PDB file of C-alpha atoms (C1' of nucleotides) in Angstrom:
ATOM      1  CA  MET A   1       0.000   0.000   0.000  1.00  0.00           C
ATOM      2  CA  ALA A   2       0.956   3.543  -0.313  1.00  0.00           C
ATOM      3  CA  LYS A   3       0.595   3.769   3.397  1.00  0.00           C
ATOM      4  CA  PRO A   4      -2.598   3.565   5.406  1.00  0.00           C
ATOM      5  CA  SER A   5      -3.186   7.144   6.341  1.00  0.00           C
ATOM      6  CA  PRO A   6      -5.643   7.252   9.212  1.00  0.00           C
ATOM      7  CA  THR A   7      -6.554  10.843   8.528  1.00  0.00           C
ATOM      8  CA  HIS A   8      -7.994  10.367   5.097  1.00  0.00           C
ATOM      9  CA  ALA A   9      -8.446   6.629   4.879  1.00  0.00           C
ATOM     10  CA  GLY A  10     -11.246   5.897   2.472  1.00  0.00           C
ATOM     11  CA  ASN A  11     -12.297   9.494   2.147  1.00  0.00           C
ATOM     12  CA  PRO A  12     -15.155   9.546  -0.370  1.00  0.00           C
ATOM     13  CA  ILE A  13     -13.741  12.449  -2.297  1.00  0.00           C
ATOM     14  CA  LEU A  14     -10.465  10.633  -2.853  1.00  0.00           C
ATOM     15  CA  ILE A  15     -12.194   7.436  -3.832  1.00  0.00           C
ATOM     16  CA  LYS A  16     -14.262   9.346  -6.309  1.00  0.00           C
ATOM     17  CA  LEU A  17     -11.266  11.176  -7.670  1.00  0.00           C
ATOM     18  CA  GLY A  18      -9.407   7.908  -8.114  1.00  0.00           C
ATOM     19  CA  LYS A  19     -12.282   6.310  -9.970  1.00  0.00           C
ATOM     20  CA  ARG A  20     -12.569   9.307 -12.198  1.00  0.00           C
ATOM     21  CA  ILE A  21      -8.878   9.236 -13.032  1.00  0.00           C
ATOM     22  CA  ARG A  22      -8.994   5.534 -13.789  1.00  0.00           C
ATOM     23  CA  GLN A  23     -11.996   6.024 -15.977  1.00  0.00           C
ATOM     24  CA  LEU A  24     -10.344   8.797 -17.927  1.00  0.00           C
ATOM     25  CA  ARG A  25      -7.135   6.841 -18.284  1.00  0.00           C
ATOM     26  CA  GLU A  26      -8.847   3.674 -19.478  1.00  0.00           C
ATOM     27  CA  SER A  27     -10.994   5.570 -21.915  1.00  0.00           C
ATOM     28  CA  GLN A  28      -7.754   6.542 -23.596  1.00  0.00           C
ATOM     29  CA  GLY A  29      -6.452   3.011 -23.547  1.00  0.00           C
ATOM     30  CA  LEU A  30      -3.458   3.914 -21.426  1.00  0.00           C
ATOM     31  CA  SER A  31      -1.706   1.899 -18.754  1.00  0.00           C
ATOM     32  CA  GLN A  32      -1.040   3.150 -15.240  1.00  0.00           C
ATOM     33  CA  GLU A  33       2.627   2.934 -15.967  1.00  0.00           C
ATOM     34  CA  SER A  34       2.535   5.043 -19.066  1.00  0.00           C
ATOM     35  CA  VAL A  35       0.480   7.764 -17.426  1.00  0.00           C
ATOM     36  CA  ALA A  36       2.680   7.656 -14.349  1.00  0.00           C
ATOM     37  CA  LEU A  37       5.716   8.043 -16.534  1.00  0.00           C
ATOM     38  CA  ALA A  38       4.158  10.826 -18.560  1.00  0.00           C
ATOM     39  CA  SER A  39       3.213  12.699 -15.430  1.00  0.00           C
ATOM     40  CA  GLY A  40       6.560  12.150 -13.758  1.00  0.00           C
ATOM     41  CA  LEU A  41       5.006  10.269 -10.851  1.00  0.00           C
ATOM     42  CA  ASP A  42       5.932   6.939  -9.412  1.00  0.00           C
ATOM     43  CA  ARG A  43       3.967   4.039 -10.867  1.00  0.00           C
ATOM     44  CA  SER A  44       3.261   2.682  -7.401  1.00  0.00           C
ATOM     45  CA  TYR A  45       2.052   6.043  -6.203  1.00  0.00           C
ATOM     46  CA  PHE A  46      -0.136   6.584  -9.206  1.00  0.00           C
ATOM     47  CA  GLY A  47      -1.789   3.232  -8.675  1.00  0.00           C
ATOM     48  CA  GLY A  48      -2.517   4.264  -5.113  1.00  0.00           C
ATOM     49  CA  VAL A  49      -4.101   7.464  -6.313  1.00  0.00           C
ATOM     50  CA  GLU A  50      -6.522   5.537  -8.487  1.00  0.00           C
ATOM     51  CA  ARG A  51      -7.375   3.424  -5.468  1.00  0.00           C
ATOM     52  CA  GLY A  52      -8.186   6.549  -3.450  1.00  0.00           C
ATOM     53  CA  GLU A  53      -5.301   6.005  -1.084  1.00  0.00           C
ATOM     54  CA  HIS A  54      -3.640   9.365  -1.561  1.00  0.00           C
ATOM     55  CA  ASN A  55      -4.607  12.866  -0.586  1.00  0.00           C
ATOM     56  CA  VAL A  56      -3.150  14.240  -3.783  1.00  0.00           C
ATOM     57  CA  ALA A  57      -1.870  17.817  -3.791  1.00  0.00           C
ATOM     58  CA  VAL A  58      -2.593  20.378  -6.468  1.00  0.00           C
ATOM     59  CA  ILE A  59       0.694  20.144  -8.320  1.00  0.00           C
ATOM     60  CA  ASN A  60       0.251  16.439  -8.779  1.00  0.00           C
ATOM     61  CA  LEU A  61      -3.321  16.927  -9.863  1.00  0.00           C
ATOM     62  CA  GLU A  62      -1.954  19.194 -12.533  1.00  0.00           C
ATOM     63  CA  LYS A  63       0.662  16.664 -13.613  1.00  0.00           C
ATOM     64  CA  ILE A  64      -1.952  13.954 -13.893  1.00  0.00           C
ATOM     65  CA  ALA A  65      -4.345  16.186 -15.775  1.00  0.00           C
ATOM     66  CA  LEU A  66      -1.584  17.104 -18.159  1.00  0.00           C
ATOM     67  CA  ALA A  67      -0.618  13.500 -18.757  1.00  0.00           C
ATOM     68  CA  LEU A  68      -4.244  12.723 -19.548  1.00  0.00           C
ATOM     69  CA  ASP A  69      -4.474  15.803 -21.707  1.00  0.00           C
ATOM     70  CA  ILE A  70      -7.333  17.272 -19.743  1.00  0.00           C
ATOM     71  CA  LYS A  71      -7.880  20.054 -17.205  1.00  0.00           C
ATOM     72  CA  ILE A  72      -7.830  19.839 -13.450  1.00  0.00           C
ATOM     73  CA  VAL A  73     -11.540  20.549 -13.234  1.00  0.00           C
ATOM     74  CA  ASP A  74     -12.210  17.524 -15.402  1.00  0.00           C
ATOM     75  CA  LEU A  75     -10.809  15.406 -12.601  1.00  0.00           C
ATOM     76  CA  PHE A  76     -13.597  16.594 -10.342  1.00  0.00           C
ATOM     77  CA  GLU A  77     -16.499  17.092 -12.647  1.00  0.00           C
ATOM     78  CA  ARG A  78     -18.006  15.346 -15.579  1.00  0.00           C
ATOM     79  CA  LYS A  79     -18.033  17.544 -18.597  1.00  0.00           C
TER      80      LYS A  79
ATOM     81  CA  MET B   3       6.724  31.546   5.298  1.00  0.00           C
ATOM     82  CA  ALA B   4       5.115  28.259   5.740  1.00  0.00           C
ATOM     83  CA  LYS B   5       8.286  26.694   4.462  1.00  0.00           C
ATOM     84  CA  PRO B   6       9.996  27.277   1.152  1.00  0.00           C
ATOM     85  CA  SER B   7       9.396  24.054  -0.712  1.00  0.00           C
ATOM     86  CA  PRO B   8      11.704  23.987  -3.716  1.00  0.00           C
ATOM     87  CA  THR B   9       9.257  21.906  -5.683  1.00  0.00           C
ATOM     88  CA  HIS B  10       6.423  24.358  -5.737  1.00  0.00           C
ATOM     89  CA  ALA B  11       8.066  27.668  -4.934  1.00  0.00           C
ATOM     90  CA  GLY B  12       6.102  30.281  -6.784  1.00  0.00           C
ATOM     91  CA  ASN B  13       4.285  27.726  -8.866  1.00  0.00           C
ATOM     92  CA  PRO B  14       1.836  29.622 -11.084  1.00  0.00           C
ATOM     93  CA  ILE B  15      -1.008  27.259 -10.439  1.00  0.00           C
ATOM     94  CA  LEU B  16      -0.760  27.766  -6.709  1.00  0.00           C
ATOM     95  CA  ILE B  17      -0.485  31.517  -7.077  1.00  0.00           C
ATOM     96  CA  LYS B  18      -3.556  31.484  -9.251  1.00  0.00           C
ATOM     97  CA  LEU B  19      -5.434  29.231  -6.871  1.00  0.00           C
ATOM     98  CA  GLY B  20      -4.579  31.505  -3.970  1.00  0.00           C
ATOM     99  CA  LYS B  21      -5.759  34.592  -5.778  1.00  0.00           C
ATOM    100  CA  ARG B  22      -8.947  32.872  -6.711  1.00  0.00           C
ATOM    101  CA  ILE B  23      -9.614  31.842  -3.135  1.00  0.00           C
ATOM    102  CA  ARG B  24      -8.911  35.334  -1.879  1.00  0.00           C
ATOM    103  CA  GLN B  25     -11.189  36.775  -4.488  1.00  0.00           C
ATOM    104  CA  LEU B  26     -14.001  34.436  -3.580  1.00  0.00           C
ATOM    105  CA  ARG B  27     -13.528  35.089   0.110  1.00  0.00           C
ATOM    106  CA  GLU B  28     -13.477  38.858  -0.243  1.00  0.00           C
ATOM    107  CA  SER B  29     -16.482  38.825  -2.515  1.00  0.00           C
ATOM    108  CA  GLN B  30     -18.345  37.397   0.449  1.00  0.00           C
ATOM    109  CA  GLY B  31     -16.941  39.977   2.794  1.00  0.00           C
ATOM    110  CA  LEU B  32     -15.257  37.402   4.975  1.00  0.00           C
ATOM    111  CA  SER B  33     -11.971  37.590   6.841  1.00  0.00           C
ATOM    112  CA  GLN B  34      -9.195  35.022   6.555  1.00  0.00           C
ATOM    113  CA  GLU B  35      -9.812  34.180  10.158  1.00  0.00           C
ATOM    114  CA  SER B  36     -13.487  33.443   9.777  1.00  0.00           C
ATOM    115  CA  VAL B  37     -12.973  31.257   6.735  1.00  0.00           C
ATOM    116  CA  ALA B  38     -10.042  29.504   8.358  1.00  0.00           C
ATOM    117  CA  LEU B  39     -12.185  28.814  11.386  1.00  0.00           C
ATOM    118  CA  ALA B  40     -15.099  27.627   9.288  1.00  0.00           C
ATOM    119  CA  SER B  41     -12.871  25.270   7.368  1.00  0.00           C
ATOM    120  CA  GLY B  42     -11.118  23.975  10.433  1.00  0.00           C
ATOM    121  CA  LEU B  43      -7.759  25.263   9.253  1.00  0.00           C
ATOM    122  CA  ASP B  44      -5.276  27.457  11.023  1.00  0.00           C
ATOM    123  CA  ARG B  45      -5.546  31.141  10.175  1.00  0.00           C
ATOM    124  CA  SER B  46      -1.862  31.298   9.359  1.00  0.00           C
ATOM    125  CA  TYR B  47      -2.001  28.267   7.127  1.00  0.00           C
ATOM    126  CA  PHE B  48      -5.010  29.598   5.286  1.00  0.00           C
ATOM    127  CA  GLY B  49      -3.248  32.912   4.741  1.00  0.00           C
ATOM    128  CA  GLY B  50      -0.350  31.035   3.208  1.00  0.00           C
ATOM    129  CA  VAL B  51      -2.704  29.259   0.854  1.00  0.00           C
ATOM    130  CA  GLU B  52      -4.016  32.574  -0.427  1.00  0.00           C
ATOM    131  CA  ARG B  53      -0.429  33.660  -0.998  1.00  0.00           C
ATOM    132  CA  GLY B  54       0.223  30.565  -3.077  1.00  0.00           C
ATOM    133  CA  GLU B  55       2.703  29.179  -0.590  1.00  0.00           C
ATOM    134  CA  HIS B  56       1.033  25.837  -0.082  1.00  0.00           C
ATOM    135  CA  ASN B  57       0.665  22.927  -2.404  1.00  0.00           C
ATOM    136  CA  VAL B  58      -2.772  22.232  -0.990  1.00  0.00           C
ATOM    137  CA  ALA B  59      -4.051  18.671  -1.053  1.00  0.00           C
ATOM    138  CA  VAL B  60      -7.532  17.619  -2.073  1.00  0.00           C
ATOM    139  CA  ILE B  61      -8.996  17.256   1.389  1.00  0.00           C
ATOM    140  CA  ASN B  62      -8.049  20.796   2.272  1.00  0.00           C
ATOM    141  CA  LEU B  63      -9.384  22.043  -1.029  1.00  0.00           C
ATOM    142  CA  GLU B  64     -12.649  20.471  -0.065  1.00  0.00           C
ATOM    143  CA  LYS B  65     -12.645  22.081   3.363  1.00  0.00           C
ATOM    144  CA  ILE B  66     -11.984  25.492   1.875  1.00  0.00           C
ATOM    145  CA  ALA B  67     -14.609  25.056  -0.807  1.00  0.00           C
ATOM    146  CA  LEU B  68     -17.094  24.050   1.838  1.00  0.00           C
ATOM    147  CA  ALA B  69     -16.308  27.042   4.014  1.00  0.00           C
ATOM    148  CA  LEU B  70     -16.836  29.310   1.018  1.00  0.00           C
ATOM    149  CA  ASP B  71     -19.999  27.458   0.126  1.00  0.00           C
ATOM    150  CA  ILE B  72     -18.784  26.575  -3.340  1.00  0.00           C
ATOM    151  CA  LYS B  73     -17.489  23.505  -5.143  1.00  0.00           C
ATOM    152  CA  ILE B  74     -13.929  22.414  -5.639  1.00  0.00           C
ATOM    153  CA  VAL B  75     -14.107  23.079  -9.352  1.00  0.00           C
ATOM    154  CA  ASP B  76     -15.005  26.688  -8.618  1.00  0.00           C
ATOM    155  CA  LEU B  77     -11.592  27.057  -7.068  1.00  0.00           C
ATOM    156  CA  PHE B  78      -9.997  26.316 -10.407  1.00  0.00           C
ATOM    157  CA  GLU B  79     -12.376  27.711 -12.905  1.00  0.00           C
ATOM    158  CA  ARG B  80     -14.465  30.787 -13.256  1.00  0.00           C
ATOM    159  CA  LYS B  81     -18.074  29.859 -13.580  1.00  0.00           C
TER     160      LYS B  81
ATOM    161  C1'  DA C   9      -6.937  41.355  10.545  1.00  0.00           C
ATOM    162  C1'  DT C  10      -2.709  39.669   8.075  1.00  0.00           C
ATOM    163  C1'  DG C  11       2.277  38.242   6.912  1.00  0.00           C
ATOM    164  C1'  DT C  12       6.121  35.668   8.152  1.00  0.00           C
ATOM    165  C1'  DG C  13       9.869  32.533  10.288  1.00  0.00           C
ATOM    166  C1'  DA C  14      10.632  28.743  13.011  1.00  0.00           C
ATOM    167  C1'  DC C  15       9.119  24.651  14.403  1.00  0.00           C
ATOM    168  C1'  DT C  16       7.140  19.533  14.861  1.00  0.00           C
ATOM    169  C1'  DC C  17       5.218  15.476  12.906  1.00  0.00           C
ATOM    170  C1'  DA C  18       2.442  12.849  10.023  1.00  0.00           C
ATOM    171  C1'  DA C  19       1.816  12.078   5.474  1.00  0.00           C
ATOM    172  C1'  DA C  20       3.192  12.861   0.559  1.00  0.00           C
ATOM    173  C1'  DG C  21       5.784  10.840  -2.672  1.00  0.00           C
ATOM    174  C1'  DT C  22      10.089   7.668  -4.306  1.00  0.00           C
ATOM    175  C1'  DC C  23      12.469   3.471  -5.071  1.00  0.00           C
ATOM    176  C1'  DC C  24      13.095  -1.089  -4.445  1.00  0.00           C
ATOM    177  C1'  DG C  25      10.818  -5.441  -4.882  1.00  0.00           C
ATOM    178  C1'  DT C  26       6.999  -9.441  -4.876  1.00  0.00           C
ATOM    179  C1'  DG C  27       2.969 -12.406  -6.892  1.00  0.00           C
TER     180       DG C  27
ATOM    181  C1'  DA D  22      -0.090  -4.489 -16.557  1.00  0.00           C
ATOM    182  C1'  DC D  23      -1.524  -4.027 -11.872  1.00  0.00           C
ATOM    183  C1'  DA D  24      -1.901  -4.561  -6.528  1.00  0.00           C
ATOM    184  C1'  DC D  25       0.592  -4.463  -2.727  1.00  0.00           C
ATOM    185  C1'  DG D  26       4.474  -4.032   0.570  1.00  0.00           C
ATOM    186  C1'  DG D  27       8.869  -2.298   3.096  1.00  0.00           C
ATOM    187  C1'  DA D  28      12.116   1.232   3.755  1.00  0.00           C
ATOM    188  C1'  DC D  29      13.209   5.470   2.646  1.00  0.00           C
ATOM    189  C1'  DT D  30      13.394  10.982   1.888  1.00  0.00           C
ATOM    190  C1'  DT D  31      10.868  15.205   1.266  1.00  0.00           C
ATOM    191  C1'  DT D  32       7.093  18.029   2.019  1.00  0.00           C
ATOM    192  C1'  DG D  33       2.461  19.144   3.366  1.00  0.00           C
ATOM    193  C1'  DA D  34      -0.271  19.955   7.625  1.00  0.00           C
ATOM    194  C1'  DG D  35      -0.794  22.348  11.471  1.00  0.00           C
ATOM    195  C1'  DT D  36       0.661  25.589  15.393  1.00  0.00           C
ATOM    196  C1'  DC D  37       2.953  29.631  17.646  1.00  0.00           C
ATOM    197  C1'  DA D  38       4.981  34.092  18.490  1.00  0.00           C
ATOM    198  C1'  DC D  39       5.760  38.408  16.797  1.00  0.00           C
ATOM    199  C1'  DA D  40       5.932  42.166  13.593  1.00  0.00           C
TER     200       DA D  40
END
DNA sequence: ATGTGACTCAAAGTCCGTG
DNA sequence: ACACGGACTTTGAGTCACA
């Protein structure tokens, strides 16, 4: 695991964010590894994000959005 | 400062986010202190966010959005 | 009412590996 | 290609005192 963080463990907003990211990634036929690489994040970390295990900070949101060729808001809201 | 983090020092996206938060807060005639209190964050920390000094994570974005009675996406995009 | 420096500490995030 | 884990370093979270 990316570390069981008691403070945000299973926080709905993170779960939702992770699902959304996975959805967007899969809709482009990309692997976790390729997106992780493209965004400059660790593959293991990125996997954890999709599983809602990380309280991702803004700069990483941006990196992920960029790697998926979308905007940050698209990570939170369906167009 | 709340700590000069080399990784995000003066990052445009954080500066922009901070300005946006300040704008939204002031448009409601609220003080940093009241919003900080409402969001459960420290006044000093919240001030730093408005100055773009913090690479805020999702959970805190949510708290701030809630205290301002808006959505997370509104923090990134003008409606 | 706000900005800032100094500080602690838990968590963010990396790097190595496994099935 | 992905989930998961251990051990590790860096940084975000949160608080305080003072200008």
